Amino acid sequence: MRFRLDEPLPSRGVAALIAGILFRRNIAAEIGLFSQHSSPVSVSDWFALLQSNRLLGLVSLNILDLVNYALVGVMFLALYAVLRRANKSFMAIATALGLLGIGVYLASNPALSMFSLSDQYAAATTEAQRTTLLAAGEAMLAIGRFTASGHPGTAGYVSLLLIAVAGMITSVVMLRSGVFHRATAYVGILASALDLAYCLAYALVPTVGSELLAVLFIPAAGLFLMIWHIMIGWKLYRLGHLAGKALAKQS
């Protein structure tokens, strides 16, 4: 039996559920709060951590987000399949923006690159090699990573903005579709609005105020996104289960 994109599968609902359960916004900050390990400040500190405790270093660099964002990508595709009849053009835009934002994040996540650089740094025999590797590490962190204080890198900011716009469009279509409960749409609108507010404020407010912005917007947006993903996942699972039963009766 073959399934098309416009046939919601239970597995797509499960992907959204897992994404909701595993979702963490800025896990490095959580590690700093609930463990004795504070997030490294300098690149050399990151290299040292990756050599002494590889798992902690990789998790602090948000390697788990590679799995989470991939699952969110599956969720966006499933939402397009379910909501395209409500507004095909808007859902096409939302899905494209969401997948683009996810692609930007996956390409810029520094965990694996920093892992490789740390090994090269440990094996370096000259000061010139170490200086070059430190500069490469600095560039990797500047591009993609959200710091423990909430400062986004360039790619992290772009990814957050694109996914927030995609979430807002999707939630508005969801609100008018009649497929999802209106509460699900409102949670998505609220989560996306908080992320968009952070993106706008971060671009306008001086750097000294960015930590306050992160404290105000990022945790709240992350909480509502987790709830939104779980609500979507459960609905997609139910839709896929019903579709599977209908197809089984036809065969």
Short mmCIF file of C-alpha atoms in Angstrom, two decimals:
data_model
loop_
_atom_site.label_atom_id
_atom_site.label_comp_id
_atom_site.label_asym_id
_atom_site.label_seq_id
_atom_site.Cartn_x
_atom_site.Cartn_y
_atom_site.Cartn_z
CA MET A 1 0.00 0.00 0.00
CA ARG A 2 1.43 3.38 -1.03
CA PHE A 3 0.72 6.69 0.72
CA ARG A 4 0.75 10.11 -0.86
CA LEU A 5 1.80 13.36 0.78
CA ASP A 6 -1.84 14.39 1.13
CA GLU A 7 -2.61 11.29 3.19
CA PRO A 8 -1.76 12.03 6.84
CA LEU A 9 0.20 9.16 8.39
CA PRO A 10 0.22 8.30 12.10
CA SER A 11 4.02 8.44 11.95
CA ARG A 12 3.89 12.13 11.10
CA GLY A 13 1.80 12.74 14.21
CA VAL A 14 4.29 10.74 16.25
CA ALA A 15 7.10 12.89 14.84
CA ALA A 16 5.34 16.04 15.99
CA LEU A 17 4.66 14.52 19.41
CA ILE A 18 8.32 13.59 19.84
CA ALA A 19 9.37 17.06 18.69
CA GLY A 20 7.09 18.59 21.30
CA ILE A 21 8.35 16.37 24.09
CA LEU A 22 12.03 16.80 23.21
CA PHE A 23 11.80 20.47 22.27
CA ARG A 24 14.20 22.69 24.19
CA ARG A 25 14.91 26.34 23.51
CA ASN A 26 18.54 27.13 24.36
CA ILE A 27 19.45 23.92 26.19
CA ALA A 28 22.85 25.37 27.12
CA ALA A 29 21.09 27.70 29.54
CA GLU A 30 19.21 24.78 31.08
CA ILE A 31 22.46 22.90 31.62
CA GLY A 32 23.91 25.93 33.34
CA LEU A 33 20.91 26.16 35.66
CA PHE A 34 20.61 22.51 36.62
CA SER A 35 24.21 21.31 36.69
CA GLN A 36 27.55 22.33 38.12
CA HIS A 37 28.87 23.02 34.63
CA SER A 38 28.61 26.57 33.34
CA SER A 39 28.60 27.22 29.62
CA PRO A 40 32.11 27.91 28.28
CA VAL A 41 32.87 31.48 27.30
CA SER A 42 35.88 31.28 24.98
CA VAL A 43 36.52 28.96 22.05
CA SER A 44 39.45 27.38 23.86
CA ASP A 45 37.09 26.59 26.75
CA TRP A 46 34.73 24.87 24.33
CA PHE A 47 37.59 22.83 22.89
CA ALA A 48 38.65 21.84 26.39
CA LEU A 49 35.11 20.77 27.30
CA LEU A 50 34.74 18.74 24.11
CA GLN A 51 37.97 16.94 24.94
CA SER A 52 37.17 16.31 28.60
CA ASN A 53 33.44 15.55 28.30
CA ARG A 54 32.36 15.04 24.71
CA LEU A 55 28.71 14.30 25.46
CA LEU A 56 28.22 17.37 27.66
CA GLY A 57 30.01 19.53 25.11
CA LEU A 58 27.92 18.31 22.19
CA VAL A 59 24.65 18.64 24.14
CA SER A 60 25.65 22.15 25.23
CA LEU A 61 26.17 22.98 21.56
CA ASN A 62 22.60 21.84 20.88
CA ILE A 63 23.38 18.70 18.90
CA LEU A 64 19.99 17.31 19.94
CA ASP A 65 18.38 20.09 17.92
CA LEU A 66 19.50 18.28 14.76
CA VAL A 67 16.94 15.58 15.58
CA ASN A 68 14.32 17.98 16.90
CA TYR A 69 14.39 20.30 13.90
CA ALA A 70 14.23 17.35 11.50
CA LEU A 71 11.08 16.18 13.30
CA VAL A 72 9.61 19.68 13.08
CA GLY A 73 10.28 19.54 9.33
CA VAL A 74 8.20 16.35 9.13
CA MET A 75 5.48 18.15 11.09
CA PHE A 76 5.43 21.06 8.62
CA LEU A 77 5.08 18.64 5.70
CA ALA A 78 2.20 16.87 7.46
CA LEU A 79 0.50 20.19 8.19
CA TYR A 80 0.77 21.13 4.53
CA ALA A 81 -0.88 17.83 3.61
CA VAL A 82 -3.75 18.41 6.04
CA LEU A 83 -4.28 22.16 5.58
CA ARG A 84 -3.56 22.64 1.87
CA ARG A 85 -7.26 22.39 1.05
CA ALA A 86 -7.98 25.29 3.41
CA ASN A 87 -5.47 27.63 1.75
CA LYS A 88 -2.98 26.02 -0.61
CA SER A 89 -0.97 29.15 -1.41
CA PHE A 90 -0.52 30.23 2.20
CA MET A 91 0.42 26.71 3.27
CA ALA A 92 2.92 26.45 0.43
CA ILE A 93 4.56 29.67 1.62
CA ALA A 94 4.50 28.58 5.26
CA THR A 95 5.96 25.16 4.49
CA ALA A 96 8.68 26.62 2.28
CA LEU A 97 9.66 29.18 4.94
CA GLY A 98 9.57 26.56 7.69
CA LEU A 99 11.73 24.10 5.77
CA LEU A 100 14.12 26.87 4.76
CA GLY A 101 14.47 27.98 8.38
CA ILE A 102 15.08 24.40 9.46
CA GLY A 103 17.65 23.95 6.70
CA VAL A 104 19.47 27.11 7.79
CA TYR A 105 19.63 25.86 11.37
CA LEU A 106 20.75 22.35 10.47
CA ALA A 107 23.49 23.71 8.22
CA SER A 108 24.72 26.17 10.84
CA ASN A 109 24.52 24.02 13.99
CA PRO A 110 28.10 24.14 15.28
CA ALA A 111 28.18 20.93 17.33
CA LEU A 112 29.82 18.54 14.86
CA SER A 113 32.11 21.19 13.39
CA MET A 114 33.29 22.24 16.85
CA PHE A 115 33.81 18.59 17.73
CA SER A 116 36.10 18.16 14.73
CA LEU A 117 37.92 21.43 15.41
CA SER A 118 38.52 20.46 19.03
CA ASP A 119 40.25 17.24 17.92
CA GLN A 120 42.38 19.19 15.48
CA TYR A 121 43.21 21.74 18.17
CA ALA A 122 44.28 18.98 20.57
CA ALA A 123 46.54 17.52 17.89
CA ALA A 124 47.97 20.87 16.75
CA THR A 125 51.72 21.21 17.22
CA THR A 126 52.30 24.86 16.38
CA GLU A 127 50.90 28.13 17.69
CA ALA A 128 49.92 29.15 14.16
CA GLN A 129 47.73 26.04 13.82
CA ARG A 130 46.07 26.69 17.17
CA THR A 131 45.39 30.33 16.26
CA THR A 132 43.78 29.30 12.97
CA LEU A 133 41.60 26.70 14.67
CA LEU A 134 40.54 29.15 17.38
CA ALA A 135 39.50 31.64 14.68
CA ALA A 136 37.53 28.92 12.88
CA GLY A 137 35.78 27.99 16.12
CA GLU A 138 34.93 31.62 16.81
CA ALA A 139 33.37 31.91 13.36
CA MET A 140 31.29 28.75 13.89
CA LEU A 141 29.91 30.00 17.20
CA ALA A 142 29.14 33.45 15.77
CA ILE A 143 27.13 32.03 12.88
CA GLY A 144 24.79 29.53 14.40
CA ARG A 145 24.67 29.24 18.15
CA PHE A 146 22.30 30.69 20.73
CA THR A 147 24.44 31.49 23.74
CA ALA A 148 23.52 30.71 27.34
CA SER A 149 22.39 34.33 27.73
CA GLY A 150 20.08 34.08 24.72
CA HIS A 151 22.15 35.89 22.09
CA PRO A 152 21.55 34.36 18.64
CA GLY A 153 24.15 33.92 15.96
CA THR A 154 23.39 35.20 12.46
CA ALA A 155 22.03 31.92 11.13
CA GLY A 156 20.25 31.21 14.42
CA TYR A 157 18.43 34.53 14.16
CA VAL A 158 17.45 33.98 10.51
CA SER A 159 16.26 30.45 11.28
CA LEU A 160 14.18 31.62 14.24
CA LEU A 161 12.60 34.40 12.18
CA LEU A 162 11.71 32.14 9.23
CA ILE A 163 10.21 29.40 11.42
CA ALA A 164 8.25 31.97 13.45
CA VAL A 165 6.71 33.44 10.28
CA ALA A 166 5.93 29.92 9.04
CA GLY A 167 4.30 29.07 12.36
CA MET A 168 2.20 32.24 12.33
CA ILE A 169 0.91 31.63 8.79
CA THR A 170 0.19 27.98 9.57
CA SER A 171 -1.67 28.88 12.76
CA VAL A 172 -3.86 31.44 10.98
CA VAL A 173 -4.76 28.89 8.29
CA MET A 174 -5.35 26.32 11.04
CA LEU A 175 -7.74 28.72 12.78
CA ARG A 176 -9.91 29.01 9.68
CA SER A 177 -9.66 25.40 8.49
CA GLY A 178 -11.99 23.64 10.92
CA VAL A 179 -9.61 20.67 11.01
CA PHE A 180 -7.85 21.56 14.25
CA HIS A 181 -9.37 22.82 17.46
CA ARG A 182 -9.26 26.60 17.67
CA ALA A 183 -7.22 26.35 20.88
CA THR A 184 -4.43 24.67 18.91
CA ALA A 185 -4.37 27.55 16.46
CA TYR A 186 -4.34 30.16 19.23
CA VAL A 187 -1.43 28.46 20.99
CA GLY A 188 0.51 28.50 17.71
CA ILE A 189 -0.30 32.16 17.12
CA LEU A 190 0.84 33.05 20.63
CA ALA A 191 4.10 31.08 20.34
CA SER A 192 4.90 32.55 16.93
CA ALA A 193 4.00 36.07 18.08
CA LEU A 194 6.42 35.80 21.00
CA ASP A 195 9.22 34.62 18.71
CA LEU A 196 8.47 37.39 16.19
CA ALA A 197 8.38 39.97 18.98
CA TYR A 198 11.78 38.77 20.14
CA CYS A 199 13.21 38.94 16.60
CA LEU A 200 11.88 42.47 16.09
CA ALA A 201 12.99 43.70 19.51
CA TYR A 202 16.43 42.09 19.19
CA ALA A 203 16.99 43.93 15.91
CA LEU A 204 15.97 47.28 17.40
CA VAL A 205 17.08 47.18 21.04
CA PRO A 206 20.76 47.83 21.89
CA THR A 207 22.89 44.80 22.73
CA VAL A 208 22.88 45.62 26.44
CA GLY A 209 19.15 44.91 26.56
CA SER A 210 19.23 41.65 24.61
CA GLU A 211 19.61 39.45 27.69
CA LEU A 212 16.41 40.92 29.14
CA LEU A 213 14.63 40.29 25.84
CA ALA A 214 15.76 36.67 25.89
CA VAL A 215 14.46 36.23 29.45
CA LEU A 216 11.12 37.82 28.55
CA PHE A 217 10.36 36.13 25.23
CA ILE A 218 12.41 32.97 24.62
CA PRO A 219 11.25 30.78 27.57
CA ALA A 220 7.59 31.68 27.06
CA ALA A 221 7.76 31.05 23.32
CA GLY A 222 9.53 27.74 23.90
CA LEU A 223 6.86 26.59 26.35
CA PHE A 224 4.00 27.41 23.99
CA LEU A 225 5.84 25.78 21.07
CA MET A 226 6.17 22.54 23.05
CA ILE A 227 2.44 22.62 23.79
CA TRP A 228 1.65 23.44 20.16
CA HIS A 229 3.76 20.58 18.81
CA ILE A 230 2.12 18.09 21.16
CA MET A 231 -1.40 19.29 20.29
CA ILE A 232 -0.60 19.08 16.57
CA GLY A 233 1.04 15.68 16.95
CA TRP A 234 -1.94 14.18 18.73
CA LYS A 235 -4.35 15.51 16.10
CA LEU A 236 -2.17 14.30 13.22
CA TYR A 237 -1.89 10.90 14.82
CA ARG A 238 -5.67 10.64 15.13
CA LEU A 239 -6.19 11.82 11.55
CA GLY A 240 -3.64 9.34 10.26
CA HIS A 241 -5.17 6.53 12.28
CA LEU A 242 -8.63 7.28 10.88
CA ALA A 243 -7.25 7.52 7.34
CA GLY A 244 -5.53 4.17 7.78
CA LYS A 245 -8.76 2.55 8.92
CA ALA A 246 -10.63 4.00 5.94
CA LEU A 247 -8.00 2.72 3.50
CA ALA A 248 -8.04 -0.71 5.14
CA LYS A 249 -11.81 -0.94 4.63
CA GLN A 250 -11.45 0.01 0.97
CA SER A 251 -8.75 -2.60 0.28
#
